[in-house]
mmCIF file of C-alpha atoms in Angstrom:
data_model
loop_
_atom_site.group_PDB
_atom_site.id
_atom_site.type_symbol
_atom_site.label_atom_id
_atom_site.label_comp_id
_atom_site.label_asym_id
_atom_site.label_seq_id
_atom_site.Cartn_x
_atom_site.Cartn_y
_atom_site.Cartn_z
ATOM 1 C CA MET A 198 164.403 20.315 129.213
ATOM 2 C CA HIS A 199 160.987 21.074 127.737
ATOM 3 C CA ASN A 200 160.758 24.063 125.444
ATOM 4 C CA PRO A 201 157.222 24.853 124.250
ATOM 5 C CA THR A 202 158.301 26.143 120.832
ATOM 6 C CA ARG A 203 155.315 27.108 118.753
ATOM 7 C CA TYR A 204 157.226 28.456 115.773
ATOM 8 C CA THR A 205 160.036 27.105 113.662
ATOM 9 C CA SER A 206 163.386 28.843 113.812
ATOM 10 C CA GLY A 207 163.227 32.161 112.007
ATOM 11 C CA GLN A 208 159.445 32.067 111.611
ATOM 12 C CA ALA A 209 157.679 35.067 113.120
ATOM 13 C CA PRO A 210 154.433 34.644 115.039
ATOM 14 C CA PRO A 211 151.383 35.406 112.886
ATOM 15 C CA ASN A 212 150.233 39.025 112.625
ATOM 16 C CA LEU A 213 153.305 40.385 114.416
ATOM 17 C CA LEU A 214 153.091 44.118 113.866
ATOM 18 C CA GLU A 215 155.841 46.670 113.849
ATOM 19 C CA PRO A 216 156.600 48.485 117.098
ATOM 20 C CA PRO A 217 154.826 51.817 117.538
ATOM 21 C CA GLY A 218 156.246 54.992 116.058
ATOM 22 C CA GLY A 219 158.084 57.643 118.011
ATOM 23 C CA LEU A 220 161.199 55.481 118.415
ATOM 24 C CA THR A 221 164.733 56.210 117.254
ATOM 25 C CA GLU A 222 166.268 53.819 114.750
ATOM 26 C CA GLU A 223 168.254 52.335 117.658
ATOM 27 C CA MET A 224 165.051 51.665 119.606
ATOM 28 C CA ARG A 225 163.396 50.160 116.565
ATOM 29 C CA ALA A 226 166.412 47.836 116.403
ATOM 30 C CA VAL A 227 165.896 46.986 120.097
ATOM 31 C CA ALA A 228 162.236 46.169 119.403
ATOM 32 C CA VAL A 229 163.170 44.014 116.407
ATOM 33 C CA GLY A 230 165.850 42.261 118.510
ATOM 34 C CA ALA A 231 163.275 41.581 121.218
ATOM 35 C CA ARG A 232 160.909 40.180 118.605
ATOM 36 C CA ARG A 233 163.650 37.849 117.305
ATOM 37 C CA ARG A 234 164.413 36.724 120.857
ATOM 38 C CA ALA A 235 160.731 35.929 121.489
ATOM 39 C CA VAL A 236 160.557 33.847 118.314
ATOM 40 C CA ARG A 237 163.781 32.040 119.209
ATOM 41 C CA ASP A 238 162.473 31.373 122.726
ATOM 42 C CA GLY A 239 159.212 29.985 121.332
ATOM 43 C CA ASP A 240 157.115 32.716 122.954
ATOM 44 C CA ARG A 241 153.968 33.939 121.243
ATOM 45 C CA ASP A 242 154.409 37.538 122.342
ATOM 46 C CA VAL A 243 157.311 39.897 122.873
ATOM 47 C CA ASP A 244 157.256 40.722 126.583
ATOM 48 C CA THR A 245 159.028 43.316 128.709
ATOM 49 C CA ALA A 246 161.802 40.865 129.624
ATOM 50 C CA HIS A 247 162.572 40.422 125.905
ATOM 51 C CA LEU A 248 162.714 44.205 125.581
ATOM 52 C CA LEU A 249 165.010 44.490 128.615
ATOM 53 C CA HIS A 250 167.314 41.775 127.267
ATOM 54 C CA SER A 251 167.611 43.417 123.841
ATOM 55 C CA LEU A 252 168.004 46.850 125.427
ATOM 56 C CA VAL A 253 170.888 45.992 127.766
ATOM 57 C CA GLU A 254 172.689 44.098 125.014
ATOM 58 C CA SER A 255 172.534 46.958 122.518
ATOM 59 C CA ASP A 256 172.546 50.294 124.372
ATOM 60 C CA PRO A 257 175.702 51.567 126.128
ATOM 61 C CA ALA A 258 173.781 54.307 127.994
ATOM 62 C CA VAL A 259 171.460 51.681 129.471
ATOM 63 C CA ARG A 260 174.412 49.523 130.526
ATOM 64 C CA GLU A 261 175.939 52.613 132.152
ATOM 65 C CA ALA A 262 172.748 53.197 134.138
ATOM 66 C CA PHE A 263 173.385 49.906 135.956
ATOM 67 C CA GLY A 264 176.563 51.438 137.399
ATOM 68 C CA ASP A 265 179.753 49.748 138.454
ATOM 69 C CA GLY A 266 179.796 46.223 139.801
ATOM 70 C CA PRO A 267 178.122 42.959 138.970
ATOM 71 C CA ARG A 268 174.513 44.188 138.603
ATOM 72 C CA LEU A 269 174.435 44.070 134.820
ATOM 73 C CA ALA A 270 176.220 40.701 134.690
ATOM 74 C CA ARG A 271 173.628 39.194 137.054
ATOM 75 C CA VAL A 272 170.747 40.567 134.976
ATOM 76 C CA LEU A 273 172.221 39.319 131.703
ATOM 77 C CA GLY A 274 172.986 35.950 133.267
ATOM 78 C CA TYR A 275 169.411 35.629 134.439
ATOM 79 C CA LEU A 276 168.031 36.631 131.037
ATOM 80 C CA VAL A 277 170.311 34.135 129.278
ATOM 81 C CA GLN A 278 169.142 31.376 131.636
ATOM 82 C CA ARG A 279 165.581 32.227 130.699
ATOM 83 C CA SER A 280 166.314 32.158 126.986
ATOM 84 C CA ILE A 281 167.955 28.713 127.122
ATOM 85 C CA GLY A 282 165.017 27.193 128.960
ATOM 86 C CA TYR A 283 165.943 27.567 132.619
ATOM 87 C CA GLY A 284 164.932 30.280 135.033
ATOM 88 C CA LEU A 285 161.518 31.775 135.424
ATOM 89 C CA ARG A 286 158.329 29.776 135.712
ATOM 90 C CA TRP A 287 156.691 31.998 133.090
ATOM 91 C CA GLN A 288 158.833 30.769 130.186
ATOM 92 C CA GLY A 289 156.485 30.390 127.228
ATOM 93 C CA ALA A 290 153.510 31.898 129.093
ATOM 94 C CA GLN A 291 151.893 35.166 128.071
ATOM 95 C CA GLU A 292 152.829 38.189 130.181
ATOM 96 C CA ARG A 293 149.874 39.538 132.114
ATOM 97 C CA PRO A 294 149.308 43.278 132.197
ATOM 98 C CA GLY A 295 151.466 44.974 134.813
ATOM 99 C CA VAL A 296 150.413 47.489 137.412
ATOM 100 C CA LEU A 297 150.055 50.386 134.977
ATOM 101 C CA PRO A 298 147.169 50.458 132.504
ATOM 102 C CA ALA A 299 147.911 48.704 129.230
ATOM 103 C CA PRO A 300 146.476 49.704 125.875
ATOM 104 C CA ARG A 301 143.044 48.262 125.228
ATOM 105 C CA TYR A 302 144.163 46.862 121.915
ATOM 106 C CA ALA A 303 147.827 45.898 121.996
ATOM 107 C CA ALA A 304 149.404 44.951 118.698
ATOM 108 C CA ASP A 305 149.369 41.249 117.948
ATOM 109 C CA GLY A 306 152.678 39.727 118.912
ATOM 110 C CA TRP A 307 153.306 42.162 121.787
ATOM 111 C CA SER A 308 152.269 41.580 125.384
ATOM 112 C CA PRO A 309 150.061 44.387 126.716
ATOM 113 C CA SER A 310 152.867 45.457 129.076
ATOM 114 C CA ALA A 311 155.484 45.534 126.290
ATOM 115 C CA ALA A 312 153.197 47.545 123.993
ATOM 116 C CA ALA A 313 152.463 49.931 126.866
ATOM 117 C CA ALA A 314 156.186 50.326 127.662
ATOM 118 C CA LEU A 315 157.007 51.221 124.052
ATOM 119 C CA ALA A 316 154.148 53.728 123.965
ATOM 120 C CA ARG A 317 155.172 55.192 127.365
ATOM 121 C CA ALA A 318 158.759 55.547 126.145
ATOM 122 C CA ALA A 319 157.621 57.495 123.073
ATOM 123 C CA ARG A 320 155.251 59.733 125.084
ATOM 124 C CA GLY A 321 157.797 60.239 127.881
ATOM 125 C CA ALA A 322 160.435 61.350 125.387
ATOM 126 C CA VAL A 323 158.055 63.929 123.927
ATOM 127 C CA LEU A 324 157.152 65.170 127.422
ATOM 128 C CA ARG A 325 160.822 65.770 128.203
ATOM 129 C CA GLY A 326 161.293 67.625 124.909
ATOM 130 C CA ALA A 327 162.823 64.935 122.681
ATOM 131 C CA SER A 328 161.299 64.050 119.336
ATOM 132 C CA ARG A 329 161.889 60.288 119.662
ATOM 133 C CA ALA A 330 162.485 57.765 122.426
ATOM 134 C CA GLY A 331 165.926 56.342 123.068
ATOM 135 C CA GLY A 332 167.230 53.520 125.248
ATOM 136 C CA LEU A 333 166.974 55.377 128.536
ATOM 137 C CA ASP A 334 163.391 56.348 127.684
ATOM 138 C CA LEU A 335 162.500 52.688 127.209
ATOM 139 C CA LEU A 336 164.322 51.694 130.400
ATOM 140 C CA ALA A 337 162.414 54.399 132.316
ATOM 141 C CA ALA A 338 159.143 53.183 130.793
ATOM 142 C CA LEU A 339 159.906 49.590 131.821
ATOM 143 C CA MET A 340 160.846 50.678 135.364
ATOM 144 C CA ALA A 341 157.632 52.726 135.648
ATOM 145 C CA ASP A 342 155.578 49.499 135.756
ATOM 146 C CA PRO A 343 156.590 47.526 138.857
ATOM 147 C CA GLY A 344 154.304 44.649 137.816
ATOM 148 C CA CYS A 345 156.009 43.856 134.495
ATOM 149 C CA ARG A 346 158.364 40.945 133.795
ATOM 150 C CA ALA A 347 161.350 43.219 133.232
ATOM 151 C CA VAL A 348 161.085 44.436 136.824
ATOM 152 C CA GLU A 349 160.620 40.848 138.016
ATOM 153 C CA VAL A 350 163.842 39.895 136.204
ATOM 154 C CA LEU A 351 165.670 42.743 137.926
ATOM 155 C CA GLU A 352 164.363 41.782 141.359
ATOM 156 C CA ARG A 353 165.189 38.085 140.865
ATOM 157 C CA SER A 354 168.707 38.995 139.812
ATOM 158 C CA GLY A 355 169.244 41.218 142.833
ATOM 159 C CA VAL A 356 168.911 44.646 141.209
ATOM 160 C CA ASP A 357 166.743 47.166 143.043
ATOM 161 C CA ALA A 358 164.315 48.373 140.367
ATOM 162 C CA ALA A 359 163.525 51.566 142.300
ATOM 163 C CA TRP A 360 167.244 52.396 142.455
ATOM 164 C CA LEU A 361 167.610 51.764 138.697
ATOM 165 C CA ALA A 362 164.509 53.839 137.960
ATOM 166 C CA ALA A 363 165.967 56.756 139.941
ATOM 167 C CA ARG A 364 169.347 56.498 138.154
ATOM 168 C CA THR A 365 167.612 56.364 134.779
ATOM 169 C CA ALA A 366 165.401 59.355 135.578
ATOM 170 C CA ASP A 367 168.473 61.278 136.772
ATOM 171 C CA ARG A 368 170.240 60.643 133.467
ATOM 172 C CA LEU A 369 167.154 61.650 131.467
ATOM 173 C CA ALA A 370 166.690 64.803 133.553
ATOM 174 C CA GLY A 371 170.134 66.107 132.612
ATOM 175 C CA GLY A 372 170.545 67.947 135.896
ATOM 176 C CA GLY A 373 166.851 68.751 136.357
ATOM 177 C CA PRO A 374 164.550 67.193 138.954
ATOM 178 C CA ALA A 375 164.701 63.422 138.380
ATOM 179 C CA GLU A 376 161.478 62.906 140.366
ATOM 180 C CA VAL A 377 159.566 64.884 137.743
ATOM 181 C CA ILE A 378 161.007 62.743 134.948
ATOM 182 C CA ALA A 379 160.188 59.481 136.761
ATOM 183 C CA GLU A 380 156.614 60.642 137.350
ATOM 184 C CA ARG A 381 156.214 61.570 133.675
ATOM 185 C CA TYR A 382 156.992 57.995 132.654
ATOM 186 C CA ARG A 383 154.482 56.625 135.177
ATOM 187 C CA GLN A 384 151.834 59.030 133.850
ATOM 188 C CA ALA A 385 152.716 58.735 130.126
#
């Protein structure tokens, strides 16, 4: 097994900035967990798959969004395979921008798609009336970009990303029109 580690264990990539504001303490912990996972995996940047992995491991509401059955187990199994050096062909490679526009100047240490997802989560939360983004906000922001690695992980593990996006939007809507919520995260 070849692992292109660029950093020693516990050493952060240079110039790795903090995640953007507008996140709850729990989401800041998710972002920090994703950063640790990227370092451990030998990746230069935190990507959306790192965020997804940290998110499903730490947030019960996100795990609930996957519903009953083996969906979550398949996703976690796939993410674990990636982190131990098997799995996706993009291990160690920088994540390209997804389908949605990415910030022109993403923070060092964050892929453009990951930085955009964190920013979309914060803006989406504000648009739905919350002061800070939580786990479901970040999941909705990840699902809003069908070209990101997190969505690729879901598809490769047999989870319909559109179905998960709809379930997440429904939970965020709290009985309101889920389509409006989903569109807000695509536009945010």
